[in-house]
mmCIF file with all atom_site columns, C-alpha atoms and ligand atoms in Angstrom:
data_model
loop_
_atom_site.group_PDB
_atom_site.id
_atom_site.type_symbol
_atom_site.label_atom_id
_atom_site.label_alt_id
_atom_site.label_comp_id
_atom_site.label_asym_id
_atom_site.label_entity_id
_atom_site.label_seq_id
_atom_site.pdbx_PDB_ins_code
_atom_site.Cartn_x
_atom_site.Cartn_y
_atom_site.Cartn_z
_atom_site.occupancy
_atom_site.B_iso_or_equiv
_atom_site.pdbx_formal_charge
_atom_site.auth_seq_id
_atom_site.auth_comp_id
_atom_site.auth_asym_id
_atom_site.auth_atom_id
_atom_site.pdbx_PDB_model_num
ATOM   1   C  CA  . UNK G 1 1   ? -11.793 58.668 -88.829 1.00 46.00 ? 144 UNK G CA  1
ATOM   2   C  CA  . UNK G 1 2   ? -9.472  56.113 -87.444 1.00 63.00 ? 145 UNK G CA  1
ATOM   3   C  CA  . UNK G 1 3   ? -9.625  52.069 -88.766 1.00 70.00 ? 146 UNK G CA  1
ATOM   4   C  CA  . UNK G 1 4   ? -9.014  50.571 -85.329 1.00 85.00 ? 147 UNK G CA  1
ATOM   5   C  CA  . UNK G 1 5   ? -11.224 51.177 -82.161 1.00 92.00 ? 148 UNK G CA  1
ATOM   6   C  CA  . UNK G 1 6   ? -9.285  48.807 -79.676 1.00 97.00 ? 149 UNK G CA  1
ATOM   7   C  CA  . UNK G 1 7   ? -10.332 48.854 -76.052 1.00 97.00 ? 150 UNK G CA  1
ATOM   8   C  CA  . UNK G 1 8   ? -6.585  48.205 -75.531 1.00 98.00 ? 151 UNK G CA  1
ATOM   9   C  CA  . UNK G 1 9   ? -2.877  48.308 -77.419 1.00 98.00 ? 152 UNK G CA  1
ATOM   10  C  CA  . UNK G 1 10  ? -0.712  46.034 -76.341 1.00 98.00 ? 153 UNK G CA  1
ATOM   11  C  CA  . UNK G 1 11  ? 2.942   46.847 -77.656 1.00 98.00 ? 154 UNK G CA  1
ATOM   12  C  CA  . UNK G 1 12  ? 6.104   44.487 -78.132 1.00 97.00 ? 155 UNK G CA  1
ATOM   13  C  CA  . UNK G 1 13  ? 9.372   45.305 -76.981 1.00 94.00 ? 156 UNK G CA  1
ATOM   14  C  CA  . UNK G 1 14  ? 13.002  44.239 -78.722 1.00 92.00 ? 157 UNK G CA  1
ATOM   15  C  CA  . UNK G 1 15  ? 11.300  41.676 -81.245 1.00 95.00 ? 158 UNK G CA  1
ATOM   16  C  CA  . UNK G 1 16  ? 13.937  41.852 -83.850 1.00 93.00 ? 159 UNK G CA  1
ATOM   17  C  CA  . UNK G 1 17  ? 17.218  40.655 -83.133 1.00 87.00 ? 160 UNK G CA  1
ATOM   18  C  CA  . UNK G 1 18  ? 19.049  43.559 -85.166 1.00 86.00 ? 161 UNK G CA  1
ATOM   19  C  CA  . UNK G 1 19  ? 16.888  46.074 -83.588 1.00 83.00 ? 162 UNK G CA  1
ATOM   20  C  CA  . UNK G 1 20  ? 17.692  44.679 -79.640 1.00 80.00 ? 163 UNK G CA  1
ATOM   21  C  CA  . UNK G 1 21  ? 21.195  45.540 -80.918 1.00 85.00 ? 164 UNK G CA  1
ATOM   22  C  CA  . UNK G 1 22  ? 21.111  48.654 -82.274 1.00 86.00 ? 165 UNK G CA  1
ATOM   23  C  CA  . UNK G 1 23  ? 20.059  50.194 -78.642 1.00 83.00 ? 166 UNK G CA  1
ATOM   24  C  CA  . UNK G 1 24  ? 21.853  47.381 -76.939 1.00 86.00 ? 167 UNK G CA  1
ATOM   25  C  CA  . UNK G 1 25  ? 19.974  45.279 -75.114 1.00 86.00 ? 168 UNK G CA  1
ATOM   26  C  CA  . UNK G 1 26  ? 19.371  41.169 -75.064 1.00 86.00 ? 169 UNK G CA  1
ATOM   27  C  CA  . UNK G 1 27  ? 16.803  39.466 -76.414 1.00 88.00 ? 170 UNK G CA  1
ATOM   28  C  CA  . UNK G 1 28  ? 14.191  38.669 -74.208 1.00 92.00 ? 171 UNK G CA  1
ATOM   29  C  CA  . UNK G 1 29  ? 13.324  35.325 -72.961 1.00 94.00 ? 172 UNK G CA  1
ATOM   30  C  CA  . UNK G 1 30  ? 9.756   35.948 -73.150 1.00 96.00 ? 173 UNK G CA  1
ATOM   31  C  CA  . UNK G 1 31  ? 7.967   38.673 -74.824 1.00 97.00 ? 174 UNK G CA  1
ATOM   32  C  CA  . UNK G 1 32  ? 8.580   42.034 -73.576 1.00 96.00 ? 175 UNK G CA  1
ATOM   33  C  CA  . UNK G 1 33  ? 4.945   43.694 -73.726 1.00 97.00 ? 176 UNK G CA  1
ATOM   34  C  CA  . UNK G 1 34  ? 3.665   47.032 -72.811 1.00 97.00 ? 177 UNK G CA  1
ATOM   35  C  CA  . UNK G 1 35  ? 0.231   49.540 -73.128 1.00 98.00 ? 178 UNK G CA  1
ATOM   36  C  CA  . UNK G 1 36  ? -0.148  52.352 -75.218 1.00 98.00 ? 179 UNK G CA  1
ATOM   37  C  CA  . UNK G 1 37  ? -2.727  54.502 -74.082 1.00 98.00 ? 180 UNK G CA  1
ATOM   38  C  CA  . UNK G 1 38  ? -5.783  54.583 -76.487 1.00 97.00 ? 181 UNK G CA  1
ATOM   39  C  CA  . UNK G 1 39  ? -6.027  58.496 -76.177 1.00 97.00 ? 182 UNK G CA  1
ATOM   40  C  CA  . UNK G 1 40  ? -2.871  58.340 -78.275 1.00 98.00 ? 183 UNK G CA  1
ATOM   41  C  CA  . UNK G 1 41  ? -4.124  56.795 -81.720 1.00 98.00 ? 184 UNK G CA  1
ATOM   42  C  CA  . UNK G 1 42  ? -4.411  59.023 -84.626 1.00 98.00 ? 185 UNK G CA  1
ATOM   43  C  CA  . UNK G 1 43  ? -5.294  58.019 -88.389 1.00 97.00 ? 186 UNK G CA  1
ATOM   44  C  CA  . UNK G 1 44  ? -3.582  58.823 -91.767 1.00 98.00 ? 187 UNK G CA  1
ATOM   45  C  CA  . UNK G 1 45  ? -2.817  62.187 -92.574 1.00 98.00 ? 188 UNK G CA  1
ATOM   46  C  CA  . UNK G 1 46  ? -3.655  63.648 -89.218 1.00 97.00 ? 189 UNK G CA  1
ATOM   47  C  CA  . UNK G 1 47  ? -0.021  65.273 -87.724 1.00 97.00 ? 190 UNK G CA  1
ATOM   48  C  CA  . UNK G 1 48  ? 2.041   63.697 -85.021 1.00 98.00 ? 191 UNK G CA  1
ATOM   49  C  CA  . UNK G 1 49  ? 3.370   66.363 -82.406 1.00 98.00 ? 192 UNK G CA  1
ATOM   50  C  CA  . UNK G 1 50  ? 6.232   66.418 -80.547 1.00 97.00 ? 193 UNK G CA  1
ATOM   51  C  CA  . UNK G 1 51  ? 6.033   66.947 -77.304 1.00 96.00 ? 194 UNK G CA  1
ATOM   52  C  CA  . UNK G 1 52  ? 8.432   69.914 -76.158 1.00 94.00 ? 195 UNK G CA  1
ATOM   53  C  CA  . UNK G 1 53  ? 9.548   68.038 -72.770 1.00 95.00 ? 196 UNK G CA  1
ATOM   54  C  CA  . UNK G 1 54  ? 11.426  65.654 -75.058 1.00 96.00 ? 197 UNK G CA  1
ATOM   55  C  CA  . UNK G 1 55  ? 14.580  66.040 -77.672 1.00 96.00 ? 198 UNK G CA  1
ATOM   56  C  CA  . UNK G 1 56  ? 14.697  62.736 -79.315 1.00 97.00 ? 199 UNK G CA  1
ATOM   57  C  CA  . UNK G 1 57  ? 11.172  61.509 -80.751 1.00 98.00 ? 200 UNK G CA  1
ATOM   58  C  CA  . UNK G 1 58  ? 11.704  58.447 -83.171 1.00 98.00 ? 201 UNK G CA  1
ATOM   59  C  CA  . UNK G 1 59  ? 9.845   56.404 -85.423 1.00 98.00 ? 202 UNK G CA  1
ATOM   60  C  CA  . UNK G 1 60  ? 9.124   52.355 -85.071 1.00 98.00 ? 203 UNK G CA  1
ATOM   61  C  CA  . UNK G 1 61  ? 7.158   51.152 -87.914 1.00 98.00 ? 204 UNK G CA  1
ATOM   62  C  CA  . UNK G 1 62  ? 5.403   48.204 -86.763 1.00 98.00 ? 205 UNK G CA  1
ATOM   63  C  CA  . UNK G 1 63  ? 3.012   45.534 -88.104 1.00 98.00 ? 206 UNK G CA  1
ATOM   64  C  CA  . UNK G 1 64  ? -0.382  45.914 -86.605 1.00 98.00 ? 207 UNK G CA  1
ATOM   65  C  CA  . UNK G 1 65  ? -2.472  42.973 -85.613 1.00 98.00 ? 208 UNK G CA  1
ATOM   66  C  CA  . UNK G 1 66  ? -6.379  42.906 -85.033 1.00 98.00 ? 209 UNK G CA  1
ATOM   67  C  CA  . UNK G 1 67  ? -8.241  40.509 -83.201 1.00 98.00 ? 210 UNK G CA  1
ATOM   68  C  CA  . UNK G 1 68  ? -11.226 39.351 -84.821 1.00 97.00 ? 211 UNK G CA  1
ATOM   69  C  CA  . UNK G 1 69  ? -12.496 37.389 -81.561 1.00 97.00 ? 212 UNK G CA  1
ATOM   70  C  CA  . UNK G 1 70  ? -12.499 37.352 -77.854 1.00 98.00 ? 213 UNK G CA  1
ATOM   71  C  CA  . UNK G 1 71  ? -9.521  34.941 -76.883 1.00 98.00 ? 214 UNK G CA  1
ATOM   72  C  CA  . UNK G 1 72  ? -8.510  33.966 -73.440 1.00 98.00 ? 215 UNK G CA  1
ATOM   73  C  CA  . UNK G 1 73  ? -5.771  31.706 -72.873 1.00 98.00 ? 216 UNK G CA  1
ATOM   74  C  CA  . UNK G 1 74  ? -5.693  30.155 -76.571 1.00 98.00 ? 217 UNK G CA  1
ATOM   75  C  CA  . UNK G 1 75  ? -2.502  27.767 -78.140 1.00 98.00 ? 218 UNK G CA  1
ATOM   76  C  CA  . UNK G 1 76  ? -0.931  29.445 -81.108 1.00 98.00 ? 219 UNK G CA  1
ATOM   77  C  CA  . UNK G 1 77  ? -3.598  27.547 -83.502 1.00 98.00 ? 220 UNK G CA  1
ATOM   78  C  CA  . UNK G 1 78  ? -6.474  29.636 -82.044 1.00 98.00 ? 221 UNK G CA  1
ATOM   79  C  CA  . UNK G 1 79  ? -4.507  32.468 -82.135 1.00 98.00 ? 222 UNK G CA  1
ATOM   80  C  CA  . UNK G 1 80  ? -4.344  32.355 -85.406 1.00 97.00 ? 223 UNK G CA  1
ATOM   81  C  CA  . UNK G 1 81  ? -7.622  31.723 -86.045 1.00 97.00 ? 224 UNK G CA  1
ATOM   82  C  CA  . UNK G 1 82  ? -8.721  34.793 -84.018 1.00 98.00 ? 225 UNK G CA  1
ATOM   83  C  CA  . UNK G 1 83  ? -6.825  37.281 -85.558 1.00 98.00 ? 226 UNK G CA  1
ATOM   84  C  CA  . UNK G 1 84  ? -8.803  39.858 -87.818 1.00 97.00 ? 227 UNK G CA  1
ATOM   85  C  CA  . UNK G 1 85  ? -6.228  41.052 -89.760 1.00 98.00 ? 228 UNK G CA  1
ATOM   86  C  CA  . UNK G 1 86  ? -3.635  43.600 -90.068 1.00 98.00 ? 229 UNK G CA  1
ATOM   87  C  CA  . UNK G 1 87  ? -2.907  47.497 -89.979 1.00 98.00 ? 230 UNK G CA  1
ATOM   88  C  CA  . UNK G 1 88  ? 0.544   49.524 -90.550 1.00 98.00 ? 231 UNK G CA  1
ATOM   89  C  CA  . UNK G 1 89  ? 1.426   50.817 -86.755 1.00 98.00 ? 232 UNK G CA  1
ATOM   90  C  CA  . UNK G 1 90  ? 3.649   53.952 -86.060 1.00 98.00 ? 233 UNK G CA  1
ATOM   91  C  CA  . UNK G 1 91  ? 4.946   53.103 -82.407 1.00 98.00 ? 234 UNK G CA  1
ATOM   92  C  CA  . UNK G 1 92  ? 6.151   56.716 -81.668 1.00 98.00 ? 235 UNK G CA  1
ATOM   93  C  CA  . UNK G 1 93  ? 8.308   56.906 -79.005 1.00 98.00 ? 236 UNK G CA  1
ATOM   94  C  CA  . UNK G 1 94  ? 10.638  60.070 -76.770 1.00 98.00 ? 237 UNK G CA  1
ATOM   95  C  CA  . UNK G 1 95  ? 13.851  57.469 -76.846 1.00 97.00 ? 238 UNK G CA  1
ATOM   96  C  CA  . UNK G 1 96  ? 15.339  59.909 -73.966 1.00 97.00 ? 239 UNK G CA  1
ATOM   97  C  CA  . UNK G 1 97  ? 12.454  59.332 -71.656 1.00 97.00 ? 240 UNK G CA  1
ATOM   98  C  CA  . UNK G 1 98  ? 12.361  55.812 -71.881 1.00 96.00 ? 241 UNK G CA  1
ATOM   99  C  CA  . UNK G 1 99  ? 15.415  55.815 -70.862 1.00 94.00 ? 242 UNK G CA  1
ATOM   100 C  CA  . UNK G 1 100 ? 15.659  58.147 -68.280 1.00 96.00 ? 243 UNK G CA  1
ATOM   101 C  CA  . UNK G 1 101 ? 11.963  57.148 -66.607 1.00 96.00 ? 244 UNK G CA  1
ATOM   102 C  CA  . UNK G 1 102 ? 12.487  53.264 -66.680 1.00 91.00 ? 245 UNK G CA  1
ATOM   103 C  CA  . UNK G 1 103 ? 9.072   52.863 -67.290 1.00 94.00 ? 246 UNK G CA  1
ATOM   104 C  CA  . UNK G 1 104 ? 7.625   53.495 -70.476 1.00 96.00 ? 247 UNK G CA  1
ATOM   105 C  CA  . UNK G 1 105 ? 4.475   54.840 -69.860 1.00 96.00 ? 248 UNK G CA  1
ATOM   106 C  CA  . UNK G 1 106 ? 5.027   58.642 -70.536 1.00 97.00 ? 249 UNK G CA  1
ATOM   107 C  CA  . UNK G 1 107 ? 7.962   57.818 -73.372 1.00 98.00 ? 250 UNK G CA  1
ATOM   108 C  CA  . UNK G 1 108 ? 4.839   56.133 -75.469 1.00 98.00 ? 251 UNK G CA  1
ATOM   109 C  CA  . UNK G 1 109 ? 1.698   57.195 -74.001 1.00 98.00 ? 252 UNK G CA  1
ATOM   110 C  CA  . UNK G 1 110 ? 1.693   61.302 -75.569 1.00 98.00 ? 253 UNK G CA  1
ATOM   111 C  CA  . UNK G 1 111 ? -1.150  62.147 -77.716 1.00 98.00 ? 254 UNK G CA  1
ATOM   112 C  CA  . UNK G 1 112 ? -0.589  61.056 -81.061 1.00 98.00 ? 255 UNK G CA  1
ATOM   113 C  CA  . UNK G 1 113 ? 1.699   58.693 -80.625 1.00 98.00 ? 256 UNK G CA  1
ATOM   114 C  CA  . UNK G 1 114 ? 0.010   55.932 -81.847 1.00 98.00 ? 257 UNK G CA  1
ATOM   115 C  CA  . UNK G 1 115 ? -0.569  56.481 -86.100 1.00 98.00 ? 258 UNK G CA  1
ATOM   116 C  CA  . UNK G 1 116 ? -2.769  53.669 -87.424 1.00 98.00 ? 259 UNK G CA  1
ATOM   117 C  CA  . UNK G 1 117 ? -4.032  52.558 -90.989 1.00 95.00 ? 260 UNK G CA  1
ATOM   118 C  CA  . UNK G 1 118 ? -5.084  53.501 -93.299 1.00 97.00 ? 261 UNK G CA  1
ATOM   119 C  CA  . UNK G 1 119 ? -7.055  49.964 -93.243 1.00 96.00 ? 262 UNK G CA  1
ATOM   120 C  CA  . UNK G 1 120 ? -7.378  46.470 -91.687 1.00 97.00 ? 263 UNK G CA  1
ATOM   121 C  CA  . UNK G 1 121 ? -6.979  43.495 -94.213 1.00 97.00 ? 264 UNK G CA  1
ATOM   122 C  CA  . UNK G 1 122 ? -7.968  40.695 -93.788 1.00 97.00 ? 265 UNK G CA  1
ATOM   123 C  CA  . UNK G 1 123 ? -7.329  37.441 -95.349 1.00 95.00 ? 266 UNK G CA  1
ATOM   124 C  CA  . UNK G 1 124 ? -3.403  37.676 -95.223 1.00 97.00 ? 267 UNK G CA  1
ATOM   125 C  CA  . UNK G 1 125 ? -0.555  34.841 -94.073 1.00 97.00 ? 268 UNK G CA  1
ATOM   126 C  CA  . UNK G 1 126 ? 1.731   36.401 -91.249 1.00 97.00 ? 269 UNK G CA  1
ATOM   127 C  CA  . UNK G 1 127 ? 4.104   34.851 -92.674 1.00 97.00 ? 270 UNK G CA  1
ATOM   128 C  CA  . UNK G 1 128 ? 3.980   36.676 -95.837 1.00 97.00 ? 271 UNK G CA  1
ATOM   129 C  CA  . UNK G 1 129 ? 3.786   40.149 -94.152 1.00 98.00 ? 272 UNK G CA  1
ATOM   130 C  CA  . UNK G 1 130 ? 7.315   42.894 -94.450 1.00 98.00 ? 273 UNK G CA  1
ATOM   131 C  CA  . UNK G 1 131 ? 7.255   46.301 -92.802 1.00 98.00 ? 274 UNK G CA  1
ATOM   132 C  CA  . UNK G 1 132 ? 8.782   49.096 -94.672 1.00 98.00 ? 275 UNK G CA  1
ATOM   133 C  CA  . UNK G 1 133 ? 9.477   52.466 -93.099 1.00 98.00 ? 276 UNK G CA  1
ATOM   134 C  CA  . UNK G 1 134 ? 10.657  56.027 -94.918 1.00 98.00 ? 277 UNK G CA  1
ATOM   135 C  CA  . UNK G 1 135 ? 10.890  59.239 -93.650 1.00 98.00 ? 278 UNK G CA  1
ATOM   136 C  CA  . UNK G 1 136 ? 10.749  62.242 -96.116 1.00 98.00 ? 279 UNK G CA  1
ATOM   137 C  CA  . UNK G 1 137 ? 10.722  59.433 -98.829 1.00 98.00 ? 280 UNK G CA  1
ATOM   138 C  CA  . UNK G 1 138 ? 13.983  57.619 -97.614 1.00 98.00 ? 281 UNK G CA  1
ATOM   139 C  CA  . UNK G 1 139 ? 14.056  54.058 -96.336 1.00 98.00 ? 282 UNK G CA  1
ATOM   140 C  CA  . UNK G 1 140 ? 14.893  53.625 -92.629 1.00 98.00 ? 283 UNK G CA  1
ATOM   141 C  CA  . UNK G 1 141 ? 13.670  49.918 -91.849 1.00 97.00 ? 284 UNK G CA  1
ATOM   142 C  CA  . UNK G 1 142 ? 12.315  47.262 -93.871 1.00 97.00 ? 285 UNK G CA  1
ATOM   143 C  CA  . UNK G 1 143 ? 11.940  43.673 -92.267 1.00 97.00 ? 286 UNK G CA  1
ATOM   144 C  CA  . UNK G 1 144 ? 9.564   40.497 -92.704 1.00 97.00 ? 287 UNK G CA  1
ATOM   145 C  CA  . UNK G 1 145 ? 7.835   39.175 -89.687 1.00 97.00 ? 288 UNK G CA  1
ATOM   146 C  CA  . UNK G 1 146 ? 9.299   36.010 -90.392 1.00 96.00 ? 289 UNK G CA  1
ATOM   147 C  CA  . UNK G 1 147 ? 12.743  37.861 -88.794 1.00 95.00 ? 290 UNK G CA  1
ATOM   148 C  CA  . UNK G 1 148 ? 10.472  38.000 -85.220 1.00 96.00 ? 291 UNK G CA  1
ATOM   149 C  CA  . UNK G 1 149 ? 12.496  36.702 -82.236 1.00 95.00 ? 292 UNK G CA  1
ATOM   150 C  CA  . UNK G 1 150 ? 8.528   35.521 -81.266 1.00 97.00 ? 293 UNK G CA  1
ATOM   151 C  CA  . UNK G 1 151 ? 6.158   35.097 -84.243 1.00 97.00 ? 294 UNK G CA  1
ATOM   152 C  CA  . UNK G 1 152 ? 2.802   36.461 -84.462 1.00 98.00 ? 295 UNK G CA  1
ATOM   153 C  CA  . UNK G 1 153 ? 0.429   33.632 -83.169 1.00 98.00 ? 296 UNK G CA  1
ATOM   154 C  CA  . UNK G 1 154 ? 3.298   33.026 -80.182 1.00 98.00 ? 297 UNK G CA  1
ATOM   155 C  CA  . UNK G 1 155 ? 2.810   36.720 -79.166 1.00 98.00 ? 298 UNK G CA  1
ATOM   156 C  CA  . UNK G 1 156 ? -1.180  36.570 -79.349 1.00 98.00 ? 299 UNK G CA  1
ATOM   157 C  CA  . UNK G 1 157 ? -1.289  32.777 -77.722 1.00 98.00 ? 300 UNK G CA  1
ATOM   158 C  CA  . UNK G 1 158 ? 1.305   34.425 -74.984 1.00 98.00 ? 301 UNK G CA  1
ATOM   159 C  CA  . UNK G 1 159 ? -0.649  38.053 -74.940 1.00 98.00 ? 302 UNK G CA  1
ATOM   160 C  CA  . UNK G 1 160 ? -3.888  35.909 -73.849 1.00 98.00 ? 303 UNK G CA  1
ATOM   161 C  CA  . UNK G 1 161 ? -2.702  33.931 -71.082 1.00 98.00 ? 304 UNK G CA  1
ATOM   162 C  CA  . UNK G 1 162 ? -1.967  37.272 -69.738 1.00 98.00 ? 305 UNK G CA  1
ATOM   163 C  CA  . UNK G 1 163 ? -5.259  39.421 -70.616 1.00 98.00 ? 306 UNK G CA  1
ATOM   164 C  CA  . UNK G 1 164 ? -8.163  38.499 -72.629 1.00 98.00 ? 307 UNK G CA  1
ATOM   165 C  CA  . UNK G 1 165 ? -8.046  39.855 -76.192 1.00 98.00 ? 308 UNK G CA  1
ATOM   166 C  CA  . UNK G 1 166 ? -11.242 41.581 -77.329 1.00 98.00 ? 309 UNK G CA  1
ATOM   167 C  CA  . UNK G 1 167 ? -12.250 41.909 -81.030 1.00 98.00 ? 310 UNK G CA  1
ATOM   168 C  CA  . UNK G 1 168 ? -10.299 45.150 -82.040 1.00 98.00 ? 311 UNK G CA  1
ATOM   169 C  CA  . UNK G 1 169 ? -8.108  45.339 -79.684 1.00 98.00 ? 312 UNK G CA  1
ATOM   170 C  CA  . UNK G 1 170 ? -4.822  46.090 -81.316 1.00 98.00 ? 313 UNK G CA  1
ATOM   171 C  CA  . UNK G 1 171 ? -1.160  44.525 -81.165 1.00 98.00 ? 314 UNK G CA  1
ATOM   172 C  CA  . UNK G 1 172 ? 1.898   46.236 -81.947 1.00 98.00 ? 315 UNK G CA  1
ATOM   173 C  CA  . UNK G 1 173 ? 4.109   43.595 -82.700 1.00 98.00 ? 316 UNK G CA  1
ATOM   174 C  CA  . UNK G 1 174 ? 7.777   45.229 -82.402 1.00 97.00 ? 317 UNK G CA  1
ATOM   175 C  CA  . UNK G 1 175 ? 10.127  47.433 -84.621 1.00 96.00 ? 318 UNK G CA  1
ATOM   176 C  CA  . UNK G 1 176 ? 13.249  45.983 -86.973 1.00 96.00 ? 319 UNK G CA  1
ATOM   177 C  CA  . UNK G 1 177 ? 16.403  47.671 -86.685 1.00 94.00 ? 320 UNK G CA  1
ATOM   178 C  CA  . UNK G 1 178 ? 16.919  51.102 -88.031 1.00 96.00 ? 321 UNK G CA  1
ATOM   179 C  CA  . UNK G 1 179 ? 15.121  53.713 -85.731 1.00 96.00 ? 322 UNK G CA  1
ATOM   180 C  CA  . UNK G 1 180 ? 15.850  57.055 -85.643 1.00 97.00 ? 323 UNK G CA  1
ATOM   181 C  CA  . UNK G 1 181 ? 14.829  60.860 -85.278 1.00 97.00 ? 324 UNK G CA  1
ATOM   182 C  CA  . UNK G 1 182 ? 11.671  62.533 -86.302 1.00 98.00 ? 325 UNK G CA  1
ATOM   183 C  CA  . UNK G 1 183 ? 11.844  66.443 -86.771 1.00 97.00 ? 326 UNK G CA  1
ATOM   184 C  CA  . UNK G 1 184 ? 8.985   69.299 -87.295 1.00 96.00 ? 327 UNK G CA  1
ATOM   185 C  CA  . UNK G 1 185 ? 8.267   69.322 -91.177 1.00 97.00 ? 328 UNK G CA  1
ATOM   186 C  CA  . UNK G 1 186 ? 8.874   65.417 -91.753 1.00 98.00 ? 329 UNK G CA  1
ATOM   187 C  CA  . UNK G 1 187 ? 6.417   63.031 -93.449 1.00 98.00 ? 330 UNK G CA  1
ATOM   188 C  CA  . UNK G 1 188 ? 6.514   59.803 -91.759 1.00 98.00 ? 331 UNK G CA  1
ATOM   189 C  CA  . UNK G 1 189 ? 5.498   56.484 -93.851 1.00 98.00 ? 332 UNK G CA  1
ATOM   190 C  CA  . UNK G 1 190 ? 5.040   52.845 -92.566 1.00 98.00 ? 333 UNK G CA  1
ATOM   191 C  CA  . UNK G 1 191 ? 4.515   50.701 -95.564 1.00 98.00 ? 334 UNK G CA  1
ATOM   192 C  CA  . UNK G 1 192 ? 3.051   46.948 -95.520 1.00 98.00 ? 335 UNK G CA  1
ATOM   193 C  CA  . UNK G 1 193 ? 2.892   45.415 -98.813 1.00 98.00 ? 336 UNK G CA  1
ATOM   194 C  CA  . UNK G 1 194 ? -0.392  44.572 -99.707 1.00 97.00 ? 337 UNK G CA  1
ATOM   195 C  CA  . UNK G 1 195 ? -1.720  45.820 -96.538 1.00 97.00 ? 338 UNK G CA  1
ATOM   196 C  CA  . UNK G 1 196 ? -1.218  49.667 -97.188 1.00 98.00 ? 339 UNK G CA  1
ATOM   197 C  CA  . UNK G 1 197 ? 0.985   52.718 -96.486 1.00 98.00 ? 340 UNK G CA  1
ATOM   198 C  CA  . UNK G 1 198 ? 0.048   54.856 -93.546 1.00 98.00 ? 341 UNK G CA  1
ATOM   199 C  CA  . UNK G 1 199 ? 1.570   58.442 -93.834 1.00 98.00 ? 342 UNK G CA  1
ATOM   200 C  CA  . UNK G 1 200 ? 2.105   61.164 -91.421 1.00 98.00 ? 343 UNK G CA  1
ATOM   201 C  CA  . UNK G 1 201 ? 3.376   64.532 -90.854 1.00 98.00 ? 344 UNK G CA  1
ATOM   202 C  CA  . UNK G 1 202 ? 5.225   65.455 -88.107 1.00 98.00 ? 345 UNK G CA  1
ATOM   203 C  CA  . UNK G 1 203 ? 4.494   68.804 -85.848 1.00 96.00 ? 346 UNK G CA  1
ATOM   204 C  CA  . UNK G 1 204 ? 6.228   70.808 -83.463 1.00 93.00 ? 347 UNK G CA  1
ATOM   205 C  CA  . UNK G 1 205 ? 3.683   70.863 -79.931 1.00 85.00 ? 348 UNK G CA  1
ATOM   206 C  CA  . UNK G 1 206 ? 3.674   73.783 -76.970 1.00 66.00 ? 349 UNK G CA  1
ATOM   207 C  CA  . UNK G 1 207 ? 6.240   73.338 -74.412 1.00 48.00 ? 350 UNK G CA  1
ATOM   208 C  CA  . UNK G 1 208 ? 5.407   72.186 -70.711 1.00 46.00 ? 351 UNK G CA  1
HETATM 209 MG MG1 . MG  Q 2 .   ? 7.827   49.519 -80.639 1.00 51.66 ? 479 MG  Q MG1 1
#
């Protein structure tokens, strides 16, 4: 049973200065957003398979925000004042394809690519949020959202000029520095302090 039932994701690209380094790329001059298909959500525990079309599937822990209320076109204040709360996100990604296709559609959009939970809480400053990732135990990325390029009310104030946020939809707010490989066998965590620790293991899928 999954914590989120969002009629859409909407995803942030290159949100952390570090992490717009580490593959290269400038940071950009407004918030770099894409969709992750619902059909790709999955809750704790339940496995995330790789796809056999792609070598290089990688982890982006992510802090996940919920929106408590329907907001269209709303200032940063109201932003703020819709949001729910907030959920650990895995934004799992095939780094070659997105590369290679441009778009990031297929790179994102596989089944299972899109770990959330293990629950929303509510009642939290953004400001006071950190995002923690390990595989197999070891730490990979930790970050504060404070370190955002755009903070969270700026992405849900810009997000709503652009679409009109319905209560649950769900926001992926961008990865720190520090991605890298998953591999058949791994256990996958994304940690938020006082939010919760969403783990997953990590299976091979059928070629095609
Ligand atoms: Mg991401």
């Amino acid at each position: 049973m999954n914590a989120v039932h969002p009629s859409k994701i909407v995803c942030v690209g290159r949100n952390y200065v570090a992490h717009a380094r580490e593959l290269g790329n400038e940071l950009p001059p407004v918030p770099m957003l894409f969709l992750k298909p619902p059909s790709a959500l999955i809750g704790p525990g339940e496995p995330i398979v790789l796809p056999g079309v792609s070598r290089q599937v990688e982890y982006e822990a992510e802090i996940g925000v919920i929106i408590g209320s329907r907001l269209r076109q709303v200032d940063q204040a109201g932003a703020e004042r819709g949001i729910d709360g907030y959920v650990c996100v895995n934004d799992v990604t095939c780094r070659d394809l997105q590369k290679t296709d441009g778009q990031w559609g297929r790179a994102k959009g596989f089944d299972t690519f899109c770990p959330v939970g293990p629950a929303v809480r509510q009642g939290l400053d953004w400001r006071s949020l950190e995002v923690i990732c390990r595989v197999n135990g070891a730490e990979r990325q930790r970050a504060r959202a404070t370190e955002m390029h755009f903070s969270i009310p700026a992405l849900v104030s810009f997000i709503s000029g652009i679409m009109t946020l319905e209560p649950g939809d769900l926001i992926a707010t961008g990865t720190p520095s520090g991605v890298g490989p998953l591999q058949s066998g791994d256990v996958v965590e994304v940690e938020i302090p006082g939010v919760g620790v969403l783990s997953n293991p990590v299976h091979d899928g059928t070629a095609r």
